[in-house]
PDB file of N, CA and C in Angstrom:
ATOM      1  N   ASP W   1     -16.713 -35.067   9.121  1.00 45.00           N
ATOM      2  CA  ASP W   1     -17.101 -34.500   7.843  1.00 45.00           C
ATOM      3  C   ASP W   1     -16.634 -33.053   7.768  1.00 45.00           C
ATOM      4  N   PRO W   2     -15.935 -32.656   6.718  1.00 52.00           N
ATOM      5  CA  PRO W   2     -15.397 -31.294   6.653  1.00 52.00           C
ATOM      6  C   PRO W   2     -16.466 -30.210   6.601  1.00 52.00           C
ATOM      7  N   LYS W   3     -17.683 -30.562   6.252  1.00 57.00           N
ATOM      8  CA  LYS W   3     -18.743 -29.560   6.184  1.00 57.00           C
ATOM      9  C   LYS W   3     -19.385 -29.309   7.537  1.00 57.00           C
ATOM     10  N   GLY W   4     -19.006 -30.077   8.554  1.00 55.00           N
ATOM     11  CA  GLY W   4     -19.537 -29.861   9.891  1.00 55.00           C
ATOM     12  C   GLY W   4     -20.901 -30.475  10.110  1.00 55.00           C
ATOM     13  N   ASN W   5     -21.277 -31.451   9.285  1.00 73.00           N
ATOM     14  CA  ASN W   5     -22.562 -32.113   9.475  1.00 73.00           C
ATOM     15  C   ASN W   5     -22.563 -32.851  10.803  1.00 73.00           C
ATOM     16  N   PRO W   6     -23.733 -33.049  11.390  1.00 86.00           N
ATOM     17  CA  PRO W   6     -23.789 -33.714  12.697  1.00 86.00           C
ATOM     18  C   PRO W   6     -23.108 -35.087  12.680  1.00 86.00           C
ATOM     19  N   ASP W   7     -22.243 -35.282  13.650  1.00 87.00           N
ATOM     20  CA  ASP W   7     -21.502 -36.519  13.868  1.00 87.00           C
ATOM     21  C   ASP W   7     -21.258 -36.644  15.364  1.00 87.00           C
ATOM     22  N   PRO W   8     -20.828 -37.828  15.830  1.00 90.00           N
ATOM     23  CA  PRO W   8     -20.430 -37.933  17.235  1.00 90.00           C
ATOM     24  C   PRO W   8     -19.334 -36.903  17.516  1.00 90.00           C
ATOM     25  N   SER W   9     -19.436 -36.228  18.645  1.00 90.00           N
ATOM     26  CA  SER W   9     -18.474 -35.161  18.929  1.00 90.00           C
ATOM     27  C   SER W   9     -18.161 -35.085  20.416  1.00 90.00           C
ATOM     28  N   ALA W  10     -17.052 -34.422  20.700  1.00 89.00           N
ATOM     29  CA  ALA W  10     -16.607 -34.192  22.072  1.00 89.00           C
ATOM     30  C   ALA W  10     -15.841 -32.881  22.094  1.00 89.00           C
ATOM     31  N   CYS W  11     -15.595 -32.373  23.282  1.00 89.00           N
ATOM     32  CA  CYS W  11     -14.773 -31.177  23.424  1.00 89.00           C
ATOM     33  C   CYS W  11     -13.846 -31.384  24.610  1.00 89.00           C
ATOM     34  N   GLY W  12     -12.788 -30.622  24.640  1.00 90.00           N
ATOM     35  CA  GLY W  12     -11.854 -30.736  25.744  1.00 90.00           C
ATOM     36  C   GLY W  12     -10.940 -29.531  25.787  1.00 90.00           C
ATOM     37  N   GLY W  13     -10.254 -29.389  26.882  1.00 91.00           N
ATOM     38  CA  GLY W  13      -9.346 -28.261  27.001  1.00 91.00           C
ATOM     39  C   GLY W  13      -8.388 -28.432  28.158  1.00 91.00           C
ATOM     40  N   ILE W  14      -7.351 -27.626  28.128  1.00 94.00           N
ATOM     41  CA  ILE W  14      -6.338 -27.604  29.177  1.00 94.00           C
ATOM     42  C   ILE W  14      -6.263 -26.185  29.719  1.00 94.00           C
ATOM     43  N   PHE W  15      -6.261 -26.059  31.027  1.00 95.00           N
ATOM     44  CA  PHE W  15      -6.129 -24.756  31.667  1.00 95.00           C
ATOM     45  C   PHE W  15      -4.684 -24.592  32.120  1.00 95.00           C
ATOM     46  N   ARG W  16      -4.095 -23.455  31.749  1.00 95.00           N
ATOM     47  CA  ARG W  16      -2.721 -23.143  32.146  1.00 95.00           C
ATOM     48  C   ARG W  16      -2.659 -21.702  32.638  1.00 95.00           C
ATOM     49  N   ASP W  17      -1.681 -21.440  33.494  1.00 93.00           N
ATOM     50  CA  ASP W  17      -1.488 -20.063  33.936  1.00 93.00           C
ATOM     51  C   ASP W  17      -0.561 -19.333  32.966  1.00 93.00           C
ATOM     52  N   ASN W  18      -0.202 -18.087  33.307  1.00 91.00           N
ATOM     53  CA  ASN W  18       0.599 -17.268  32.389  1.00 91.00           C
ATOM     54  C   ASN W  18       2.046 -17.743  32.256  1.00 91.00           C
ATOM     55  N   GLN W  19       2.428 -18.761  33.030  1.00 95.00           N
ATOM     56  CA  GLN W  19       3.764 -19.342  32.899  1.00 95.00           C
ATOM     57  C   GLN W  19       3.692 -20.768  32.350  1.00 95.00           C
ATOM     58  N   ALA W  20       2.552 -21.129  31.787  1.00 93.00           N
ATOM     59  CA  ALA W  20       2.300 -22.432  31.151  1.00 93.00           C
ATOM     60  C   ALA W  20       2.245 -23.595  32.139  1.00 93.00           C
ATOM     61  N   ASN W  21       2.042 -23.322  33.419  1.00 96.00           N
ATOM     62  CA  ASN W  21       1.843 -24.394  34.392  1.00 96.00           C
ATOM     63  C   ASN W  21       0.429 -24.941  34.250  1.00 96.00           C
ATOM     64  N   ASP W  22       0.292 -26.260  34.266  1.00 96.00           N
ATOM     65  CA  ASP W  22      -1.032 -26.877  34.151  1.00 96.00           C
ATOM     66  C   ASP W  22      -1.863 -26.610  35.400  1.00 96.00           C
ATOM     67  N   LEU W  23      -3.101 -26.173  35.187  1.00 95.00           N
ATOM     68  CA  LEU W  23      -4.031 -25.925  36.286  1.00 95.00           C
ATOM     69  C   LEU W  23      -5.170 -26.927  36.301  1.00 95.00           C
ATOM     70  N   GLY W  24      -5.379 -27.620  35.196  1.00 93.00           N
ATOM     71  CA  GLY W  24      -6.451 -28.592  35.107  1.00 93.00           C
ATOM     72  C   GLY W  24      -6.833 -28.832  33.666  1.00 93.00           C
ATOM     73  N   CYS W  25      -7.738 -29.772  33.484  1.00 93.00           N
ATOM     74  CA  CYS W  25      -8.211 -30.065  32.133  1.00 93.00           C
ATOM     75  C   CYS W  25      -9.666 -30.511  32.199  1.00 93.00           C
ATOM     76  N   VAL W  26     -10.296 -30.530  31.042  1.00 91.00           N
ATOM     77  CA  VAL W  26     -11.692 -30.931  30.944  1.00 91.00           C
ATOM     78  C   VAL W  26     -11.885 -31.682  29.632  1.00 91.00           C
ATOM     79  N   ALA W  27     -12.758 -32.674  29.653  1.00 93.00           N
ATOM     80  CA  ALA W  27     -13.152 -33.391  28.441  1.00 93.00           C
ATOM     81  C   ALA W  27     -14.610 -33.780  28.603  1.00 93.00           C
ATOM     82  N   SER W  28     -15.366 -33.663  27.536  1.00 92.00           N
ATOM     83  CA  SER W  28     -16.794 -33.936  27.613  1.00 92.00           C
ATOM     84  C   SER W  28     -17.303 -34.530  26.304  1.00 92.00           C
ATOM     85  N   ASN W  29     -18.040 -35.622  26.405  1.00 93.00           N
ATOM     86  CA  ASN W  29     -18.708 -36.216  25.254  1.00 93.00           C
ATOM     87  C   ASN W  29     -19.983 -35.415  25.005  1.00 93.00           C
ATOM     88  N   LEU W  30     -20.163 -34.934  23.796  1.00 91.00           N
ATOM     89  CA  LEU W  30     -21.328 -34.101  23.472  1.00 91.00           C
ATOM     90  C   LEU W  30     -22.429 -34.863  22.762  1.00 91.00           C
ATOM     91  N   GLY W  31     -22.190 -36.119  22.458  1.00 90.00           N
ATOM     92  CA  GLY W  31     -23.178 -36.869  21.689  1.00 90.00           C
ATOM     93  C   GLY W  31     -23.058 -36.501  20.223  1.00 90.00           C
ATOM     94  N   VAL W  32     -24.167 -36.243  19.577  1.00 89.00           N
ATOM     95  CA  VAL W  32     -24.158 -35.869  18.160  1.00 89.00           C
ATOM     96  C   VAL W  32     -24.305 -34.363  18.049  1.00 89.00           C
ATOM     97  N   SER W  33     -23.359 -33.754  17.352  1.00 87.00           N
ATOM     98  CA  SER W  33     -23.339 -32.306  17.213  1.00 87.00           C
ATOM     99  C   SER W  33     -22.590 -31.945  15.942  1.00 87.00           C
ATOM    100  N   ASP W  34     -22.811 -30.737  15.435  1.00 87.00           N
ATOM    101  CA  ASP W  34     -22.008 -30.264  14.306  1.00 87.00           C
ATOM    102  C   ASP W  34     -20.746 -29.602  14.865  1.00 87.00           C
ATOM    103  N   ALA W  35     -19.753 -29.398  14.005  1.00 85.00           N
ATOM    104  CA  ALA W  35     -18.453 -28.888  14.437  1.00 85.00           C
ATOM    105  C   ALA W  35     -18.558 -27.514  15.092  1.00 85.00           C
ATOM    106  N   PHE W  36     -19.341 -26.619  14.527  1.00 86.00           N
ATOM    107  CA  PHE W  36     -19.467 -25.278  15.092  1.00 86.00           C
ATOM    108  C   PHE W  36     -20.064 -25.333  16.496  1.00 86.00           C
ATOM    109  N   SER W  37     -21.122 -26.107  16.665  1.00 88.00           N
ATOM    110  CA  SER W  37     -21.755 -26.218  17.984  1.00 88.00           C
ATOM    111  C   SER W  37     -20.802 -26.811  19.006  1.00 88.00           C
ATOM    112  N   ALA W  38     -20.012 -27.810  18.604  1.00 88.00           N
ATOM    113  CA  ALA W  38     -19.047 -28.414  19.520  1.00 88.00           C
ATOM    114  C   ALA W  38     -18.028 -27.375  19.983  1.00 88.00           C
ATOM    115  N   GLU W  39     -17.560 -26.521  19.079  1.00 89.00           N
ATOM    116  CA  GLU W  39     -16.606 -25.474  19.453  1.00 89.00           C
ATOM    117  C   GLU W  39     -17.235 -24.482  20.426  1.00 89.00           C
ATOM    118  N   VAL W  40     -18.455 -24.082  20.165  1.00 91.00           N
ATOM    119  CA  VAL W  40     -19.131 -23.113  21.037  1.00 91.00           C
ATOM    120  C   VAL W  40     -19.381 -23.718  22.415  1.00 91.00           C
ATOM    121  N   ILE W  41     -19.842 -24.958  22.451  1.00 91.00           N
ATOM    122  CA  ILE W  41     -20.100 -25.617  23.734  1.00 91.00           C
ATOM    123  C   ILE W  41     -18.796 -25.755  24.523  1.00 91.00           C
ATOM    124  N   GLY W  42     -17.701 -26.103  23.840  1.00 90.00           N
ATOM    125  CA  GLY W  42     -16.402 -26.191  24.514  1.00 90.00           C
ATOM    126  C   GLY W  42     -15.983 -24.869  25.120  1.00 90.00           C
ATOM    127  N   ALA W  43     -16.196 -23.776  24.399  1.00 92.00           N
ATOM    128  CA  ALA W  43     -15.858 -22.447  24.919  1.00 92.00           C
ATOM    129  C   ALA W  43     -16.724 -22.103  26.130  1.00 92.00           C
ATOM    130  N   ILE W  44     -18.000 -22.396  26.049  1.00 94.00           N
ATOM    131  CA  ILE W  44     -18.903 -22.124  27.173  1.00 94.00           C
ATOM    132  C   ILE W  44     -18.483 -22.916  28.403  1.00 94.00           C
ATOM    133  N   LYS W  45     -18.161 -24.200  28.228  1.00 93.00           N
ATOM    134  CA  LYS W  45     -17.719 -25.018  29.361  1.00 93.00           C
ATOM    135  C   LYS W  45     -16.455 -24.437  29.994  1.00 93.00           C
ATOM    136  N   ALA W  46     -15.502 -24.008  29.169  1.00 93.00           N
ATOM    137  CA  ALA W  46     -14.265 -23.423  29.694  1.00 93.00           C
ATOM    138  C   ALA W  46     -14.556 -22.161  30.490  1.00 93.00           C
ATOM    139  N   ILE W  47     -15.425 -21.310  29.971  1.00 94.00           N
ATOM    140  CA  ILE W  47     -15.784 -20.064  30.664  1.00 94.00           C
ATOM    141  C   ILE W  47     -16.472 -20.374  31.995  1.00 94.00           C
ATOM    142  N   GLU W  48     -17.369 -21.346  32.012  1.00 95.00           N
ATOM    143  CA  GLU W  48     -18.065 -21.714  33.246  1.00 95.00           C
ATOM    144  C   GLU W  48     -17.092 -22.230  34.301  1.00 95.00           C
ATOM    145  N   ILE W  49     -16.157 -23.080  33.900  1.00 95.00           N
ATOM    146  CA  ILE W  49     -15.170 -23.610  34.842  1.00 95.00           C
ATOM    147  C   ILE W  49     -14.294 -22.482  35.376  1.00 95.00           C
ATOM    148  N   ALA W  50     -13.812 -21.619  34.505  1.00 94.00           N
ATOM    149  CA  ALA W  50     -12.969 -20.498  34.935  1.00 94.00           C
ATOM    150  C   ALA W  50     -13.724 -19.603  35.917  1.00 94.00           C
ATOM    151  N   GLN W  51     -14.980 -19.349  35.651  1.00 95.00           N
ATOM    152  CA  GLN W  51     -15.782 -18.505  36.537  1.00 95.00           C
ATOM    153  C   GLN W  51     -15.930 -19.151  37.909  1.00 95.00           C
ATOM    154  N   ARG W  52     -16.212 -20.452  37.946  1.00 95.00           N
ATOM    155  CA  ARG W  52     -16.356 -21.158  39.225  1.00 95.00           C
ATOM    156  C   ARG W  52     -15.065 -21.144  40.036  1.00 95.00           C
ATOM    157  N   ARG W  53     -13.924 -21.147  39.358  1.00 95.00           N
ATOM    158  CA  ARG W  53     -12.632 -21.160  40.040  1.00 95.00           C
ATOM    159  C   ARG W  53     -12.106 -19.760  40.336  1.00 95.00           C
ATOM    160  N   GLY W  54     -12.844 -18.744  39.925  1.00 95.00           N
ATOM    161  CA  GLY W  54     -12.437 -17.375  40.207  1.00 95.00           C
ATOM    162  C   GLY W  54     -11.349 -16.857  39.290  1.00 95.00           C
ATOM    163  N   TRP W  55     -11.173 -17.485  38.146  1.00 93.00           N
ATOM    164  CA  TRP W  55     -10.173 -17.043  37.168  1.00 93.00           C
ATOM    165  C   TRP W  55     -10.833 -15.974  36.298  1.00 93.00           C
ATOM    166  N   ASN W  56     -10.506 -14.731  36.550  1.00 91.00           N
ATOM    167  CA  ASN W  56     -11.184 -13.616  35.885  1.00 91.00           C
ATOM    168  C   ASN W  56     -10.557 -13.197  34.567  1.00 91.00           C
ATOM    169  N   HIS W  57      -9.354 -13.649  34.289  1.00 91.00           N
ATOM    170  CA  HIS W  57      -8.685 -13.319  33.028  1.00 91.00           C
ATOM    171  C   HIS W  57      -8.518 -14.615  32.250  1.00 91.00           C
ATOM    172  N   LEU W  58      -9.184 -14.712  31.128  1.00 90.00           N
ATOM    173  CA  LEU W  58      -9.223 -15.962  30.370  1.00 90.00           C
ATOM    174  C   LEU W  58      -8.857 -15.698  28.924  1.00 90.00           C
ATOM    175  N   TRP W  59      -8.005 -16.549  28.389  1.00 91.00           N
ATOM    176  CA  TRP W  59      -7.622 -16.480  26.980  1.00 91.00           C
ATOM    177  C   TRP W  59      -8.017 -17.806  26.368  1.00 91.00           C
ATOM    178  N   LEU W  60      -8.942 -17.776  25.417  1.00 90.00           N
ATOM    179  CA  LEU W  60      -9.407 -19.007  24.768  1.00 90.00           C
ATOM    180  C   LEU W  60      -8.716 -19.175  23.420  1.00 90.00           C
ATOM    181  N   GLU W  61      -8.250 -20.379  23.163  1.00 87.00           N
ATOM    182  CA  GLU W  61      -7.744 -20.751  21.856  1.00 87.00           C
ATOM    183  C   GLU W  61      -8.442 -22.023  21.438  1.00 87.00           C
ATOM    184  N   TYR W  62      -8.730 -22.144  20.159  1.00 80.00           N
ATOM    185  CA  TYR W  62      -9.368 -23.361  19.682  1.00 80.00           C
ATOM    186  C   TYR W  62      -8.823 -23.677  18.286  1.00 80.00           C
ATOM    187  N   ASP W  63      -9.099 -24.915  17.836  1.00 77.00           N
ATOM    188  CA  ASP W  63      -8.509 -25.354  16.580  1.00 77.00           C
ATOM    189  C   ASP W  63      -9.527 -25.517  15.455  1.00 77.00           C
ATOM    190  N   SER W  64     -10.641 -24.850  15.558  1.00 65.00           N
ATOM    191  CA  SER W  64     -11.660 -24.941  14.519  1.00 65.00           C
ATOM    192  C   SER W  64     -11.168 -24.302  13.223  1.00 65.00           C
ATOM    193  N   LYS W  65     -11.570 -24.874  12.112  1.00 60.00           N
ATOM    194  CA  LYS W  65     -11.229 -24.285  10.822  1.00 60.00           C
ATOM    195  C   LYS W  65     -12.174 -23.151  10.587  1.00 60.00           C
TER     196      LYS W  65
END
């Protein structure tokens, strides 16, 4: 739904270094969530993974409208 009403949702991402080499990826089913919450949860998950791996410089991009 373009208004971001609660619907089944998921988030995912790809981790790459500064030369675009793949470092890993993540995907997670969020259940029912609105679009904004799904984007925020995806960002939080990416930050948590980067922190656990010791990646101190992080650039987040997302495709939310």
